[in-house]
Amino acid sequence: MMGIIWAALFTAGIIYMLFTGRGDSVLGLVTDGASRAVSLSISLAGIYCFWLGIMNIAKKSGLTDKIASLTAPLLRKLFPNTGEAAFDRITMNISANMLGLSNAATPFGLQAMKALKEESPFSDKASDDMIMFLILNTASLEIIPSTVISLRESMGAANPEAVILPSLIATAFPCMIGIIICRVMRKNNGRN
Amino acid sequence: MDVIKSAAGLIIPLFILFVIIYGVAKRVNVYEAFCEGAEEGVSLAIKMLPLMCAMLSGISLFRGSGLLEMLSNAISRPLSFIGIPAEIVSLFVIRPFSGSASLGMLADIFETCGVDSETALIASVMMGSTETTFYTVALYFGSVGIKKTRYTLFAAVFCDITSMFLSVLAVRLLL
């Protein structure tokens, strides 16, 4: 599916550019995106290194276990058959996301995917656990959407944090719906 | 409300402080642990580059060609009949593709509609309640070589659409 979207992006883009006589700008646009990918990867690399470093301290001191034990009981209901290694990382990723530490959450998320891949019977197909995990991530369960609040404040909003409650509602319901969809699809496909 | 505002800004520095102090208290060599953890960031970054390249080059092309605008205009016409502002639709179309582009669009909406306007509030709520779906899917699945995502995109896009409608509802009912 991702492949189709990606192919469609390029196909539609290039054809339209050729059609409107701007074929010579195609390479420029593509290069622009590609070089932004480099600078983004580099700056993200720095941030990831930082958070992974911090989180490793937390792991060594037993703090991650403590944090995980808070969210674990609830998450266990969504991941009943997942192994410990993957489940630990899933818990940390979700907890970090909820605290608004999305840059810290991503490395955990990627590690969780790796662990889930090892448990998965498929080689290039997504397992039900992976999908459930992905949906939890894309539903963006942030208790305090700090980025948006900071932006609102910097633009002089009268009440920057007014969006907190509506955001919680707008994020909680779709999240639950996503979970329900995943459960239904899982049942229809048999286990994992 | 002031409490919440200061809370948002304090969470990160307090968290970092807490982790380090807790680590020291538990007699962990925090510097060593940090470096050990940070090492993993390098391979992560290397894995990320090709994925980012794929997404960003495609998005840059799609946006620069003007197709993105056409697409959102096409969708916003019917949606405006049920009361969803055109700007929200544009934001919704770009949101799953690029976090920075959507933040840029959000700032844009603040400037053109006023940061306290209803449209701006709806946009803010939507930004806070959604994720960069396609980017996340590409990154997470790509990092482990998964090509067949099965029902992921269906569920994710369904959630995003619900988020959009709920953002409009929540703002209109609560604010």
Short mmCIF file of C-alpha atoms in Angstrom, two decimals:
data_model
loop_
_atom_site.label_atom_id
_atom_site.label_comp_id
_atom_site.label_asym_id
_atom_site.label_seq_id
_atom_site.Cartn_x
_atom_site.Cartn_y
_atom_site.Cartn_z
CA MET A 1 0.00 0.00 0.00
CA MET A 2 2.83 2.32 0.93
CA GLY A 3 4.47 1.42 -2.35
CA ILE A 4 1.40 2.45 -4.29
CA ILE A 5 1.20 5.78 -2.50
CA TRP A 6 4.86 6.46 -3.09
CA ALA A 7 4.67 5.49 -6.75
CA ALA A 8 1.54 7.60 -7.14
CA LEU A 9 3.25 10.65 -5.59
CA PHE A 10 6.05 10.49 -8.12
CA THR A 11 3.98 9.47 -11.10
CA ALA A 12 1.36 12.15 -10.60
CA GLY A 13 3.97 14.77 -9.76
CA ILE A 14 6.22 14.15 -12.73
CA ILE A 15 3.41 13.79 -15.26
CA TYR A 16 1.78 16.98 -14.06
CA MET A 17 5.07 18.85 -14.15
CA LEU A 18 5.78 17.64 -17.69
CA PHE A 19 2.26 18.53 -18.70
CA THR A 20 2.60 22.06 -17.44
CA GLY A 21 5.98 22.48 -19.11
CA ARG A 22 7.98 22.50 -15.91
CA GLY A 23 9.85 19.25 -16.49
CA ASP A 24 13.16 20.94 -15.81
CA SER A 25 12.07 21.82 -12.28
CA VAL A 26 11.43 18.22 -11.31
CA LEU A 27 15.03 17.45 -10.41
CA GLY A 28 15.25 20.63 -8.37
CA LEU A 29 12.19 19.75 -6.30
CA VAL A 30 13.34 16.20 -5.76
CA THR A 31 16.84 17.31 -4.77
CA ASP A 32 15.33 19.84 -2.42
CA GLY A 33 13.42 17.10 -0.63
CA ALA A 34 16.40 14.76 -0.66
CA SER A 35 18.77 17.28 0.87
CA ARG A 36 16.16 18.15 3.47
CA ALA A 37 16.12 14.44 4.26
CA VAL A 38 19.85 14.62 4.96
CA SER A 39 19.67 17.65 7.24
CA LEU A 40 16.61 16.24 8.97
CA SER A 41 18.31 12.88 9.51
CA ILE A 42 21.38 14.57 10.93
CA SER A 43 19.50 16.81 13.34
CA LEU A 44 17.20 13.95 14.32
CA ALA A 45 20.25 11.73 14.79
CA GLY A 46 21.58 14.14 17.36
CA ILE A 47 18.30 14.29 19.22
CA TYR A 48 17.87 10.52 19.10
CA CYS A 49 21.37 9.95 20.43
CA PHE A 50 20.56 12.31 23.27
CA TRP A 51 17.28 10.68 24.22
CA LEU A 52 18.59 7.16 23.81
CA GLY A 53 21.42 8.15 26.12
CA ILE A 54 19.03 9.54 28.71
CA MET A 55 16.74 6.55 28.41
CA ASN A 56 19.66 4.17 28.86
CA ILE A 57 20.42 5.89 32.15
CA ALA A 58 16.79 5.40 33.08
CA LYS A 59 17.01 1.77 32.08
CA LYS A 60 20.17 1.10 34.07
CA SER A 61 18.69 2.70 37.15
CA GLY A 62 15.50 0.69 36.91
CA LEU A 63 13.43 3.79 36.22
CA THR A 64 12.04 2.51 32.93
CA ASP A 65 10.72 -0.58 34.67
CA LYS A 66 8.94 1.63 37.17
CA ILE A 67 7.41 3.83 34.47
CA ALA A 68 6.48 0.81 32.38
CA SER A 69 4.70 -0.82 35.29
CA LEU A 70 2.29 2.10 35.36
CA THR A 71 1.10 1.76 31.79
CA ALA A 72 1.76 -1.94 31.40
CA PRO A 73 -1.44 -3.37 32.88
CA LEU A 74 -3.59 -1.42 30.45
CA LEU A 75 -1.35 -2.07 27.47
CA ARG A 76 -1.19 -5.78 28.25
CA LYS A 77 -4.83 -5.98 27.31
CA LEU A 78 -3.93 -4.79 23.84
CA PHE A 79 -0.86 -6.97 23.47
CA PRO A 80 -1.77 -10.21 25.23
CA ASN A 81 0.71 -12.46 23.48
CA THR A 82 3.67 -10.19 23.01
CA GLY A 83 7.04 -11.16 24.41
CA GLU A 84 8.72 -9.22 27.25
CA ALA A 85 11.42 -7.47 25.19
CA ALA A 86 9.00 -6.05 22.66
CA PHE A 87 6.38 -5.23 25.29
CA ASP A 88 8.85 -3.26 27.41
CA ARG A 89 9.77 -1.07 24.50
CA ILE A 90 6.18 -0.64 23.45
CA THR A 91 5.36 0.55 26.98
CA MET A 92 8.23 3.04 26.99
CA ASN A 93 7.28 4.34 23.56
CA ILE A 94 3.65 4.88 24.52
CA SER A 95 4.57 6.43 27.88
CA ALA A 96 7.03 8.80 26.24
CA ASN A 97 4.44 9.77 23.63
CA MET A 98 1.87 10.50 26.30
CA LEU A 99 4.27 12.80 28.09
CA GLY A 100 4.85 14.65 24.84
CA LEU A 101 8.41 13.36 24.49
CA SER A 102 7.90 12.25 20.93
CA ASN A 103 11.60 12.48 20.05
CA ALA A 104 12.36 10.12 22.89
CA ALA A 105 9.49 7.88 21.93
CA THR A 106 10.62 7.23 18.37
CA PRO A 107 13.84 5.35 19.14
CA PHE A 108 11.90 3.12 21.50
CA GLY A 109 9.29 2.67 18.84
CA LEU A 110 11.87 1.58 16.30
CA GLN A 111 13.41 -0.83 18.78
CA ALA A 112 9.95 -2.17 19.56
CA MET A 113 9.38 -2.80 15.86
CA LYS A 114 12.64 -4.71 15.68
CA ALA A 115 11.63 -6.87 18.62
CA LEU A 116 8.16 -7.41 17.19
CA LYS A 117 9.71 -8.40 13.88
CA GLU A 118 11.66 -11.11 15.66
CA GLU A 119 8.48 -12.48 17.18
CA SER A 120 6.55 -12.26 13.96
CA PRO A 121 5.97 -15.35 11.82
CA PHE A 122 5.92 -13.20 8.68
CA SER A 123 9.00 -11.95 6.89
CA ASP A 124 7.67 -9.00 4.97
CA LYS A 125 4.09 -8.74 6.16
CA ALA A 126 3.02 -6.71 9.17
CA SER A 127 1.93 -8.76 12.18
CA ASP A 128 -1.21 -7.83 14.11
CA ASP A 129 0.90 -6.67 17.06
CA MET A 130 2.87 -4.36 14.79
CA ILE A 131 -0.28 -2.86 13.36
CA MET A 132 -1.84 -2.32 16.78
CA PHE A 133 1.37 -0.65 17.89
CA LEU A 134 1.50 1.56 14.79
CA ILE A 135 -2.10 2.64 15.26
CA LEU A 136 -1.41 3.57 18.88
CA ASN A 137 1.41 5.73 17.60
CA THR A 138 -0.41 7.42 14.76
CA ALA A 139 -3.37 8.16 17.04
CA SER A 140 -0.97 10.45 18.92
CA LEU A 141 -2.00 10.07 22.54
CA GLU A 142 -0.51 13.27 23.87
CA ILE A 143 -1.86 14.46 27.18
CA ILE A 144 -0.29 17.88 26.65
CA PRO A 145 0.28 18.80 22.98
CA SER A 146 3.29 20.94 23.82
CA THR A 147 4.35 21.80 20.27
CA VAL A 148 0.99 23.28 19.36
CA ILE A 149 0.75 25.15 22.65
CA SER A 150 4.20 26.67 22.18
CA LEU A 151 3.34 27.74 18.65
CA ARG A 152 0.10 29.33 19.81
CA GLU A 153 1.88 31.15 22.56
CA SER A 154 4.57 32.45 20.24
CA MET A 155 1.87 33.85 17.96
CA GLY A 156 0.23 35.69 20.81
CA ALA A 157 -2.81 33.53 21.51
CA ALA A 158 -5.06 34.71 24.31
CA ASN A 159 -5.35 31.23 25.74
CA PRO A 160 -2.72 28.90 24.29
CA GLU A 161 -3.59 25.92 26.46
CA ALA A 162 -7.31 26.10 25.67
CA VAL A 163 -6.77 23.37 23.11
CA ILE A 164 -5.80 20.74 25.66
CA LEU A 165 -9.26 19.39 26.47
CA PRO A 166 -10.59 19.34 22.88
CA SER A 167 -7.33 17.69 21.79
CA LEU A 168 -7.72 14.97 24.37
CA ILE A 169 -11.21 14.24 23.10
CA ALA A 170 -10.17 14.42 19.44
CA THR A 171 -7.33 12.03 20.11
CA ALA A 172 -8.90 9.59 22.56
CA PHE A 173 -11.92 8.64 20.48
CA PRO A 174 -10.10 7.92 17.21
CA CYS A 175 -7.56 5.97 19.22
CA MET A 176 -10.28 3.77 20.67
CA ILE A 177 -11.81 3.34 17.25
CA GLY A 178 -8.40 2.37 15.88
CA ILE A 179 -7.99 -0.21 18.63
CA ILE A 180 -11.43 -1.63 17.89
CA ILE A 181 -10.64 -1.85 14.18
CA CYS A 182 -7.43 -3.69 14.97
CA ARG A 183 -9.19 -6.13 17.27
CA VAL A 184 -11.86 -6.85 14.69
CA MET A 185 -9.34 -7.38 11.89
CA ARG A 186 -7.27 -9.59 14.16
CA LYS A 187 -10.25 -11.77 14.94
CA ASN A 188 -11.09 -12.08 11.27
CA ASN A 189 -7.58 -13.11 10.33
CA GLY A 190 -6.94 -15.55 13.14
CA ARG A 191 -4.05 -15.04 15.52
CA ASN A 192 -1.06 -12.97 14.40
CA MET B 1 -4.59 27.43 33.47
CA ASP B 2 -1.24 28.99 34.28
CA VAL B 3 -0.32 25.78 36.01
CA ILE B 4 -0.89 23.82 32.85
CA LYS B 5 1.09 26.29 30.78
CA SER B 6 4.08 26.06 33.06
CA ALA B 7 3.64 22.31 33.29
CA ALA B 8 4.00 21.89 29.55
CA GLY B 9 7.29 23.76 29.54
CA LEU B 10 8.66 22.05 32.61
CA ILE B 11 7.99 18.43 31.78
CA ILE B 12 11.04 17.94 29.62
CA PRO B 13 13.73 19.62 31.73
CA LEU B 14 12.30 18.07 34.89
CA PHE B 15 12.20 14.66 33.30
CA ILE B 16 15.84 14.85 32.20
CA LEU B 17 16.88 16.15 35.60
CA PHE B 18 14.98 13.41 37.34
CA VAL B 19 16.46 10.65 35.22
CA ILE B 20 20.00 11.82 35.84
CA ILE B 21 19.60 12.38 39.56
CA TYR B 22 17.76 9.09 39.99
CA GLY B 23 20.54 7.37 38.09
CA VAL B 24 23.22 8.90 40.26
CA ALA B 25 21.27 7.96 43.37
CA LYS B 26 21.10 4.37 42.13
CA ARG B 27 24.85 4.43 41.63
CA VAL B 28 24.72 4.18 37.87
CA ASN B 29 27.67 5.58 35.93
CA VAL B 30 25.41 8.03 34.14
CA TYR B 31 27.99 9.30 31.67
CA GLU B 32 28.87 5.81 30.55
CA ALA B 33 25.25 4.75 30.37
CA PHE B 34 24.44 7.82 28.31
CA CYS B 35 27.19 7.16 25.79
CA GLU B 36 26.25 3.52 25.55
CA GLY B 37 22.64 4.41 24.79
CA ALA B 38 23.61 7.21 22.42
CA GLU B 39 25.64 4.81 20.32
CA GLU B 40 22.45 3.16 19.16
CA GLY B 41 21.32 6.50 17.78
CA VAL B 42 23.97 6.33 15.08
CA SER B 43 22.71 3.18 13.40
CA LEU B 44 19.19 4.49 13.75
CA ALA B 45 20.12 7.66 11.88
CA ILE B 46 21.78 5.71 9.10
CA LYS B 47 18.72 3.51 8.72
CA MET B 48 16.51 6.60 8.61
CA LEU B 49 18.22 8.48 5.81
CA PRO B 50 17.02 6.41 2.85
CA LEU B 51 13.49 6.34 4.22
CA MET B 52 13.44 10.09 4.74
CA CYS B 53 14.87 10.58 1.30
CA ALA B 54 12.08 8.52 -0.23
CA MET B 55 9.32 10.40 1.59
CA LEU B 56 10.67 13.93 1.40
CA SER B 57 11.70 13.86 -2.24
CA GLY B 58 8.25 12.60 -3.20
CA ILE B 59 6.44 15.09 -1.02
CA SER B 60 8.55 17.98 -2.22
CA LEU B 61 7.70 17.08 -5.79
CA PHE B 62 4.01 16.61 -5.07
CA ARG B 63 3.76 19.88 -3.22
CA GLY B 64 5.93 21.90 -5.61
CA SER B 65 3.96 20.73 -8.60
CA GLY B 66 0.80 22.23 -7.17
CA LEU B 67 -0.99 18.91 -7.09
CA LEU B 68 -1.31 18.97 -3.34
CA GLU B 69 -3.19 22.23 -3.53
CA MET B 70 -5.45 20.86 -6.26
CA LEU B 71 -6.16 17.78 -4.21
CA SER B 72 -7.13 19.71 -1.10
CA ASN B 73 -9.22 22.15 -3.10
CA ALA B 74 -11.08 19.24 -4.64
CA ILE B 75 -11.83 17.73 -1.26
CA SER B 76 -12.64 20.94 0.53
CA ARG B 77 -15.55 21.91 -1.72
CA PRO B 78 -17.89 19.08 -0.65
CA LEU B 79 -16.64 19.20 2.93
CA SER B 80 -17.35 22.91 3.27
CA PHE B 81 -21.03 22.06 2.86
CA ILE B 82 -20.94 20.24 6.19
CA GLY B 83 -19.16 23.14 7.77
CA ILE B 84 -15.52 22.11 7.59
CA PRO B 85 -13.34 25.09 6.66
CA ALA B 86 -11.15 24.76 3.56
CA GLU B 87 -7.97 25.47 5.51
CA ILE B 88 -8.68 22.52 7.79
CA VAL B 89 -8.98 20.26 4.77
CA SER B 90 -5.62 21.44 3.40
CA LEU B 91 -4.06 20.82 6.76
CA PHE B 92 -5.69 17.42 6.89
CA VAL B 93 -4.32 16.48 3.48
CA ILE B 94 -0.77 17.41 4.33
CA ARG B 95 -0.77 16.24 7.93
CA PRO B 96 -0.11 12.55 7.27
CA PHE B 97 2.81 13.40 4.99
CA SER B 98 4.99 15.92 6.75
CA GLY B 99 5.17 17.21 10.30
CA SER B 100 7.19 20.31 9.44
CA ALA B 101 4.98 21.19 6.47
CA SER B 102 1.87 20.88 8.62
CA LEU B 103 3.38 23.02 11.37
CA GLY B 104 4.16 25.56 8.69
CA MET B 105 0.58 25.40 7.48
CA LEU B 106 -0.68 25.78 11.03
CA ALA B 107 1.42 28.92 11.49
CA ASP B 108 0.04 30.11 8.18
CA ILE B 109 -3.53 29.59 9.37
CA PHE B 110 -2.73 31.49 12.58
CA GLU B 111 -1.50 34.40 10.52
CA THR B 112 -4.32 34.54 8.01
CA CYS B 113 -7.26 33.68 10.27
CA GLY B 114 -6.01 35.01 13.57
CA VAL B 115 -4.62 32.74 16.26
CA ASP B 116 -7.81 32.87 18.35
CA SER B 117 -10.24 32.36 15.49
CA GLU B 118 -12.40 29.26 15.36
CA THR B 119 -10.54 27.93 12.32
CA ALA B 120 -7.22 28.38 14.09
CA LEU B 121 -8.53 26.59 17.16
CA ILE B 122 -9.84 23.68 15.12
CA ALA B 123 -6.50 23.50 13.30
CA SER B 124 -4.61 23.52 16.60
CA VAL B 125 -6.74 20.75 18.03
CA MET B 126 -6.30 18.68 14.91
CA MET B 127 -2.53 19.16 14.97
CA GLY B 128 -2.37 18.06 18.57
CA SER B 129 -4.50 15.00 18.06
CA THR B 130 -3.03 13.55 14.89
CA GLU B 131 0.33 12.25 13.81
CA THR B 132 2.34 12.31 10.63
CA THR B 133 0.73 9.06 9.59
CA PHE B 134 2.45 8.12 6.33
CA TYR B 135 5.81 9.22 7.62
CA THR B 136 5.41 7.12 10.78
CA VAL B 137 4.22 4.11 8.82
CA ALA B 138 7.10 4.41 6.33
CA LEU B 139 9.66 4.88 9.09
CA TYR B 140 8.51 2.13 11.42
CA PHE B 141 7.74 -0.52 8.85
CA GLY B 142 10.64 0.46 6.65
CA SER B 143 13.12 0.09 9.48
CA VAL B 144 12.33 -3.62 9.72
CA GLY B 145 11.83 -4.24 6.03
CA ILE B 146 8.08 -4.75 6.09
CA LYS B 147 6.48 -4.07 2.76
CA LYS B 148 2.97 -5.40 3.18
CA THR B 149 1.21 -3.29 5.75
CA ARG B 150 -2.20 -5.01 5.53
CA TYR B 151 -4.91 -3.01 7.30
CA THR B 152 -2.59 -0.44 8.88
CA LEU B 153 -3.28 2.39 6.47
CA PHE B 154 -7.00 1.77 6.44
CA ALA B 155 -7.18 1.96 10.24
CA ALA B 156 -4.78 4.91 10.46
CA VAL B 157 -6.50 7.03 7.84
CA PHE B 158 -9.87 6.18 9.35
CA CYS B 159 -8.59 7.46 12.71
CA ASP B 160 -7.23 10.62 11.13
CA ILE B 161 -10.53 11.37 9.42
CA THR B 162 -12.37 10.81 12.70
CA SER B 163 -9.88 13.14 14.38
CA MET B 164 -10.64 15.86 11.87
CA PHE B 165 -14.37 15.65 12.41
CA LEU B 166 -13.99 15.42 16.18
CA SER B 167 -11.68 18.46 16.20
CA VAL B 168 -14.38 20.51 14.53
CA LEU B 169 -17.03 19.16 16.90
CA ALA B 170 -14.95 19.53 20.04
CA VAL B 171 -14.03 23.13 19.31
CA ARG B 172 -17.58 24.08 18.35
CA LEU B 173 -19.04 22.46 21.45
CA LEU B 174 -16.42 23.30 24.05
CA LEU B 175 -14.81 26.56 23.02
#
